[in-house]
mmCIF file of C-alpha atoms in Angstrom:
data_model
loop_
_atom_site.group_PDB
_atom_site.id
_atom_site.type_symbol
_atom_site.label_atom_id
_atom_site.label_comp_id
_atom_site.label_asym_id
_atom_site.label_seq_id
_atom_site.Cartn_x
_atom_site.Cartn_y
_atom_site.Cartn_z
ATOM 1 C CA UNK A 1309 0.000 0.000 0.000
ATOM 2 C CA UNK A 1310 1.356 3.256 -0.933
ATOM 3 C CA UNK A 1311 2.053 5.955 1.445
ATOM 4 C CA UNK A 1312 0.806 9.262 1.244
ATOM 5 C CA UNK A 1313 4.253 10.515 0.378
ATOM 6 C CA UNK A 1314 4.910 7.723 -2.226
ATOM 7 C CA UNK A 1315 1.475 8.954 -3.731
ATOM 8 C CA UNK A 1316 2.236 12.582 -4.104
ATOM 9 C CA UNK A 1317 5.936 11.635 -5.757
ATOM 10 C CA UNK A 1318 4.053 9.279 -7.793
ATOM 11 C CA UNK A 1319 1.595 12.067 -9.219
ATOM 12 C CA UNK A 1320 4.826 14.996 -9.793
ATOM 13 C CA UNK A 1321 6.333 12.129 -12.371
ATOM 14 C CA UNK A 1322 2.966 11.760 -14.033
ATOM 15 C CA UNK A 1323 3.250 15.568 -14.544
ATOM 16 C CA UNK A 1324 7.057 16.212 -15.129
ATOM 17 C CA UNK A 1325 6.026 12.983 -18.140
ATOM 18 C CA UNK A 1326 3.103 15.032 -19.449
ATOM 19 C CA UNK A 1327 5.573 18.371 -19.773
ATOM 20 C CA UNK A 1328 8.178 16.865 -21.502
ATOM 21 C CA UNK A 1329 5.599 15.159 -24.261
ATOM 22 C CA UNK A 1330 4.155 18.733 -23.991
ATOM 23 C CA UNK A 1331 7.385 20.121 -24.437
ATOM 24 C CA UNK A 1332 8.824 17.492 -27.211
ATOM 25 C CA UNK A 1333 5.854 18.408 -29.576
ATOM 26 C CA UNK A 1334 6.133 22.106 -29.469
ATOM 27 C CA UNK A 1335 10.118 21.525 -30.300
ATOM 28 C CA UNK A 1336 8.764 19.318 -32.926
ATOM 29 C CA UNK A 1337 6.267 21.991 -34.494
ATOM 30 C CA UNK A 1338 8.907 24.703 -34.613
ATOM 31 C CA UNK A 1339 11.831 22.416 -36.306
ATOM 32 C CA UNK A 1340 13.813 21.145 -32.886
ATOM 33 C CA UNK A 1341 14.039 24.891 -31.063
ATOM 34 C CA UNK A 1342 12.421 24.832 -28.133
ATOM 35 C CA UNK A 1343 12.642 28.912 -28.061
ATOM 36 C CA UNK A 1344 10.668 29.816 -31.128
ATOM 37 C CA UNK A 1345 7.317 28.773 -30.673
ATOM 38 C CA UNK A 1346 6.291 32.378 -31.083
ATOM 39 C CA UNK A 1347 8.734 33.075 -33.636
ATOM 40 C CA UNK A 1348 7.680 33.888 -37.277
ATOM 41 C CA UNK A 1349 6.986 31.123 -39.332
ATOM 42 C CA UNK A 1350 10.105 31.256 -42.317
ATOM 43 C CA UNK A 1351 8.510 33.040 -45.184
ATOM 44 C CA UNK A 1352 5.903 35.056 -43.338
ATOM 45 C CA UNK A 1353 7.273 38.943 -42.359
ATOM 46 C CA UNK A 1354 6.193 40.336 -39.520
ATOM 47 C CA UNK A 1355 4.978 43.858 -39.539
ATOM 48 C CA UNK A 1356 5.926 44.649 -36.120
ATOM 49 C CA UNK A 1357 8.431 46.979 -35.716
ATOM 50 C CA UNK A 1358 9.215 46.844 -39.700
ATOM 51 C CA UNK A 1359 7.055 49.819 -40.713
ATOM 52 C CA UNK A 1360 6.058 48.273 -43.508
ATOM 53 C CA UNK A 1361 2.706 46.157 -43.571
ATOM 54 C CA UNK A 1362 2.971 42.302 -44.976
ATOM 55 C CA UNK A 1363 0.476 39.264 -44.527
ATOM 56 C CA UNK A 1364 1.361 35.732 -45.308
ATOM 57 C CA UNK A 1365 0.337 36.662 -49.243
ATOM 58 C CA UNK A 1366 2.850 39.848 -49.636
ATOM 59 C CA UNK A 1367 3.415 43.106 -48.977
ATOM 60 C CA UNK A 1368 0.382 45.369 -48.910
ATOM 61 C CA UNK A 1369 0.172 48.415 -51.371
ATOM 62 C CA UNK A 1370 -2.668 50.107 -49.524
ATOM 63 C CA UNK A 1371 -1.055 50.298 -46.019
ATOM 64 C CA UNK A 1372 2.222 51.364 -47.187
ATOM 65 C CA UNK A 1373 3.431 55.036 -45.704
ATOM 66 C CA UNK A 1374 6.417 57.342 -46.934
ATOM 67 C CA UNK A 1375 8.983 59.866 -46.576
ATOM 68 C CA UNK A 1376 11.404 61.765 -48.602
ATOM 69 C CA UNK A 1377 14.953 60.583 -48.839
ATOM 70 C CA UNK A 1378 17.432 62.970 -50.796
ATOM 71 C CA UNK A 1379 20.523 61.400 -51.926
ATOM 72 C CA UNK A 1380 22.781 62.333 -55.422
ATOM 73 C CA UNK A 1381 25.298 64.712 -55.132
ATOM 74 C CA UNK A 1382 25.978 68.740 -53.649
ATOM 75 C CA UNK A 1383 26.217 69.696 -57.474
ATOM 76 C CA UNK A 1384 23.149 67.639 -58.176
ATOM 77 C CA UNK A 1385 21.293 66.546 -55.391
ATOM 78 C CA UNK A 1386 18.310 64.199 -55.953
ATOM 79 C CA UNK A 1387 15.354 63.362 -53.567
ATOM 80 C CA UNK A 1388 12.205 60.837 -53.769
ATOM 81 C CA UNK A 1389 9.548 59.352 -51.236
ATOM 82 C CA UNK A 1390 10.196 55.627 -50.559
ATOM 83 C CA UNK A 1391 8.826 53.381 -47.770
ATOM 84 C CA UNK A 1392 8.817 54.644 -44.023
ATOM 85 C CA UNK A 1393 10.810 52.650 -42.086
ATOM 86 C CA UNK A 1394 13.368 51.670 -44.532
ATOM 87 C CA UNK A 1395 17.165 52.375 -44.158
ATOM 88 C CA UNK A 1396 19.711 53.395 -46.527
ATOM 89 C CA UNK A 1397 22.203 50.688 -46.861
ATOM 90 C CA UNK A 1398 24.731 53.549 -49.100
ATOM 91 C CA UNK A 1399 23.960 57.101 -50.563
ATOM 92 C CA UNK A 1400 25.481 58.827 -52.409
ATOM 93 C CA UNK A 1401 24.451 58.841 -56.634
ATOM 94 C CA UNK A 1402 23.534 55.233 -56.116
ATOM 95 C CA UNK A 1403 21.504 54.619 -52.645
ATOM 96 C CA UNK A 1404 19.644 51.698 -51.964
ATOM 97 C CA UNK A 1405 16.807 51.437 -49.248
ATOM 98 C CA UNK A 1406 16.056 48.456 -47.366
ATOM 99 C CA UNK A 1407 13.637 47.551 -45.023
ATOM 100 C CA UNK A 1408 14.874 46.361 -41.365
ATOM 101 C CA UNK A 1409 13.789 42.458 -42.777
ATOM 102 C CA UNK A 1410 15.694 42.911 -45.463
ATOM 103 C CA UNK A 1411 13.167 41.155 -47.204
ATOM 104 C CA UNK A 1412 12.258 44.247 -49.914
ATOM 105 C CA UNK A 1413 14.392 47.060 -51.316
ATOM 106 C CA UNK A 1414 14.081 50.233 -53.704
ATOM 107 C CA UNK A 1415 17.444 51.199 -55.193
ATOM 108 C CA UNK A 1416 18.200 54.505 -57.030
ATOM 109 C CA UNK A 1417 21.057 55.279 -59.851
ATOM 110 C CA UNK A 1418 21.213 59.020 -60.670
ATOM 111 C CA UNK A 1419 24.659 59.205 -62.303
ATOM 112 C CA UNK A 1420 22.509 58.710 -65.867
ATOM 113 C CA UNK A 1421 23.324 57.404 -69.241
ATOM 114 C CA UNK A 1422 23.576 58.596 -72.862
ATOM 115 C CA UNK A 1423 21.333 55.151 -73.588
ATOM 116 C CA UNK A 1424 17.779 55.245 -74.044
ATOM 117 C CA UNK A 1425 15.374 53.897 -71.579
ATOM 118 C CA UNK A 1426 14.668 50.790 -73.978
ATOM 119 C CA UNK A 1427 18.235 49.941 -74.358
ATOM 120 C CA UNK A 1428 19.079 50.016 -70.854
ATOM 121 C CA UNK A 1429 16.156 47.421 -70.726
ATOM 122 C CA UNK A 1430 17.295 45.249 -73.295
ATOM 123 C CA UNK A 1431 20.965 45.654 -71.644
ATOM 124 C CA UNK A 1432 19.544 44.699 -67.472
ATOM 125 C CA UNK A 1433 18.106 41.709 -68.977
ATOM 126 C CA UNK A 1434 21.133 40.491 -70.443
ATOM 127 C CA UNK A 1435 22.955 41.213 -67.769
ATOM 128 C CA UNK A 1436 20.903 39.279 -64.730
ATOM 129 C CA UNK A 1437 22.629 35.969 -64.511
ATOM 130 C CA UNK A 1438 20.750 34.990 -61.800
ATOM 131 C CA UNK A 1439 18.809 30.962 -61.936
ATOM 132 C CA UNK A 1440 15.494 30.594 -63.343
ATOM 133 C CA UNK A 1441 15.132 34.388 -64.676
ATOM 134 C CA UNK A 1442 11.791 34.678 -66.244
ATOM 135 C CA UNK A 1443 10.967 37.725 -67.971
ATOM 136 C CA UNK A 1444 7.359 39.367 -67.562
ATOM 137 C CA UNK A 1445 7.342 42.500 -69.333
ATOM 138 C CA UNK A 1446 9.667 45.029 -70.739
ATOM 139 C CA UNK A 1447 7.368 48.049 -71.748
ATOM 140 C CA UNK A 1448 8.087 51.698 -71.130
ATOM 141 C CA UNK A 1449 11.451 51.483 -69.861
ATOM 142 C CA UNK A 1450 10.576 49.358 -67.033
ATOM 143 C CA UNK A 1451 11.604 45.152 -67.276
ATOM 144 C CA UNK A 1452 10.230 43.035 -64.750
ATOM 145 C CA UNK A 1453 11.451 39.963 -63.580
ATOM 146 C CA UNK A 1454 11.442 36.757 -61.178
ATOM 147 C CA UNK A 1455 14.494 34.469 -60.882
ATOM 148 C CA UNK A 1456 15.478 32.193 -57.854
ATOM 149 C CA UNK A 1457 18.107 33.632 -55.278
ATOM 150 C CA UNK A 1458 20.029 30.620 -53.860
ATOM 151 C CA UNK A 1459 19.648 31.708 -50.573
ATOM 152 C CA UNK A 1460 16.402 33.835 -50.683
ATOM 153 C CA UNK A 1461 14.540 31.329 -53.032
ATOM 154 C CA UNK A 1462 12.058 33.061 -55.404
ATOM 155 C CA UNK A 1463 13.103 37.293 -56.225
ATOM 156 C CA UNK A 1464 10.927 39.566 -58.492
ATOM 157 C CA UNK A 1465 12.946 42.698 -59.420
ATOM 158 C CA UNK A 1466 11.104 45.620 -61.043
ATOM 159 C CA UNK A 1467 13.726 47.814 -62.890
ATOM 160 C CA UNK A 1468 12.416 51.869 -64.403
ATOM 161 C CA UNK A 1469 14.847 53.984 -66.194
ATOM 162 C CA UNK A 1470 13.333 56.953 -66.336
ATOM 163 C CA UNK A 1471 14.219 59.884 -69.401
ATOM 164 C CA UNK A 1472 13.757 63.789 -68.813
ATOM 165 C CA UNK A 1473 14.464 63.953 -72.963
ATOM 166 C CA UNK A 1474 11.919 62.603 -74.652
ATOM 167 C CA UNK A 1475 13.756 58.384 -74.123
ATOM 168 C CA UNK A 1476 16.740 59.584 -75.873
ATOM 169 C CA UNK A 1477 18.889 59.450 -72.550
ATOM 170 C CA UNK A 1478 18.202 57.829 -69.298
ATOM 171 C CA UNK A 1479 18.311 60.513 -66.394
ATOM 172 C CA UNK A 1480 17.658 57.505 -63.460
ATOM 173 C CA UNK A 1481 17.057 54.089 -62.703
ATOM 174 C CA UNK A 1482 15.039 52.593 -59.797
ATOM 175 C CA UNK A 1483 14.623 49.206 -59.215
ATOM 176 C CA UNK A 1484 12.483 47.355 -56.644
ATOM 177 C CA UNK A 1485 12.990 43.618 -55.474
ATOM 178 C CA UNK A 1486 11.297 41.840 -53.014
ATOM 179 C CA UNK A 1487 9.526 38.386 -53.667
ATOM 180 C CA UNK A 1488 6.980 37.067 -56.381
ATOM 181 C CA UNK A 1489 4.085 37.321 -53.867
ATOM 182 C CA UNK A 1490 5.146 41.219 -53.081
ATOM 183 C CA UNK A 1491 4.302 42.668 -56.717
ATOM 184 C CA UNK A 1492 1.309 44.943 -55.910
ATOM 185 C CA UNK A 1493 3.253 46.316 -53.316
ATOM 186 C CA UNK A 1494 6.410 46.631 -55.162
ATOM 187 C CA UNK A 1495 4.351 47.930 -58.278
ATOM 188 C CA UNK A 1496 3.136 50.815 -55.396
ATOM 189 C CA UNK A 1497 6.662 51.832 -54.371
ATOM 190 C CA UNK A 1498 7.903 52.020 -57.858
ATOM 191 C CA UNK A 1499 5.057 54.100 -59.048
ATOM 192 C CA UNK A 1500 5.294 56.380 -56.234
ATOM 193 C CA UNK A 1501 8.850 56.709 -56.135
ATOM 194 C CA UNK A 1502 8.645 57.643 -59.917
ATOM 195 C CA UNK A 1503 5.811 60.398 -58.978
ATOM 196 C CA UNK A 1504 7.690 61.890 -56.282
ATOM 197 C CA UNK A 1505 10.896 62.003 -58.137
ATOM 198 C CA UNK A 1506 12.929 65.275 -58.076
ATOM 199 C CA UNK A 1507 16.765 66.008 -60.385
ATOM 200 C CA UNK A 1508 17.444 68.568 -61.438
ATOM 201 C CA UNK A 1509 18.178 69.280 -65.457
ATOM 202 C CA UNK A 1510 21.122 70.286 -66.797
ATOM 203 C CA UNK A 1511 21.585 70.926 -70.406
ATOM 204 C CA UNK A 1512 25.246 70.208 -70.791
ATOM 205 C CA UNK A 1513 25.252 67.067 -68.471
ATOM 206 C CA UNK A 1514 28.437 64.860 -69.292
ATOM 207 C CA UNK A 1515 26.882 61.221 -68.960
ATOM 208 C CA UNK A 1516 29.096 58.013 -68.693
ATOM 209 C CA UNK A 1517 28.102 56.211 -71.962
#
């Protein structure tokens, strides 16, 4: 017969057995860490504390806030709304904005070109050597893109050279990446970034090619 002791050791196994099945299945749900049960699943973005709205199917166009940036040059200096929240990752005549995921990206290049928008098109496309590129349009100066990142799996870039001439010269390119499932939002940034978009013009500008 047990003792009243034996009986209350008994019933703390019974429960430290229970825990640790408790505990084995949430370490199996969330791939052998027992830390990250409220971690974010791989894939998924949080929006908290990114300052820039995502759900499960991509980031969201109609949610999306801004501010001016102003990069370029002192000679030349060059400005443009992109996404709140976002950091530059360089300046300069070529700055690139990222948001604190690092999942999405606007880039500018304001250094110009004596090639036409549609050449520069032709020319990106070549260039991309990047694993299952696919090629979805290449109208109006703008050629968008998915391909496969080996790390990040499936990309979509969004590239825009933009002309102040008429598409005889390129003034500035902006390109947008983020991932297949992102497009309306990516589409947003572009546009707006495009809208917003402030250089200055200078006649007797000495472009690189």
């Amino acid at each position: 017969m047990l003792t009243p002791r034996h009986q209350a050791l008994l019933m703390t196994l019974a429960g430290m057995t229970v825990g640790v099945a408790v505990f084995g299945a949430v370490v199996a749900v969330n791939g052998g860490n027992p830390f990250s049960a409220h971690e974010t699943p791989a894939g998924i973005v949080s929006p908290a504390g990114s300052g820039t709205p995502s759900r499960g199917d991509g980031l969201q166009a109609d949610q999306l806030q801004y501010v001016e940036q102003s990069f370029g040059t002192s000679a030349e200096p060059v400005s443009a709304e992109v996404p709140a929240g976002w950091k530059s990752a360089q300046d300069g005549t070529r700055p690139k904005f990222v948001d604190p995921t690092g999942v999405w990206q606007v880039r500018f290049d304001t250094r110009g070109s004596k090639q036409s928008p549609d050449q520069l098109v032709a020319a990106r496309e070549r260039s991309i050597r990047e694993p299952g590129l696919t090629v979805l349009s290449r109208d109006n100066g703008t050629l968008v893109y998915t391909y496969t990142d080996t790390t990040r799996g499936p990309r979509m870039g969004l590239s825009r050279f933009i002309s102040l001439d008429d598409g005889r010269n390129t003034a500035v390119e902006i390109t947008v990446g983020g991932r297949p499932q992102d497009e309306a939002g990516l589409r947003a940034i572009l546009e707006h970034a495009t809208e917003t978009l402030e250089i200055p013009v200078d006649d007797n500008d000495d472009r690189p090619n």
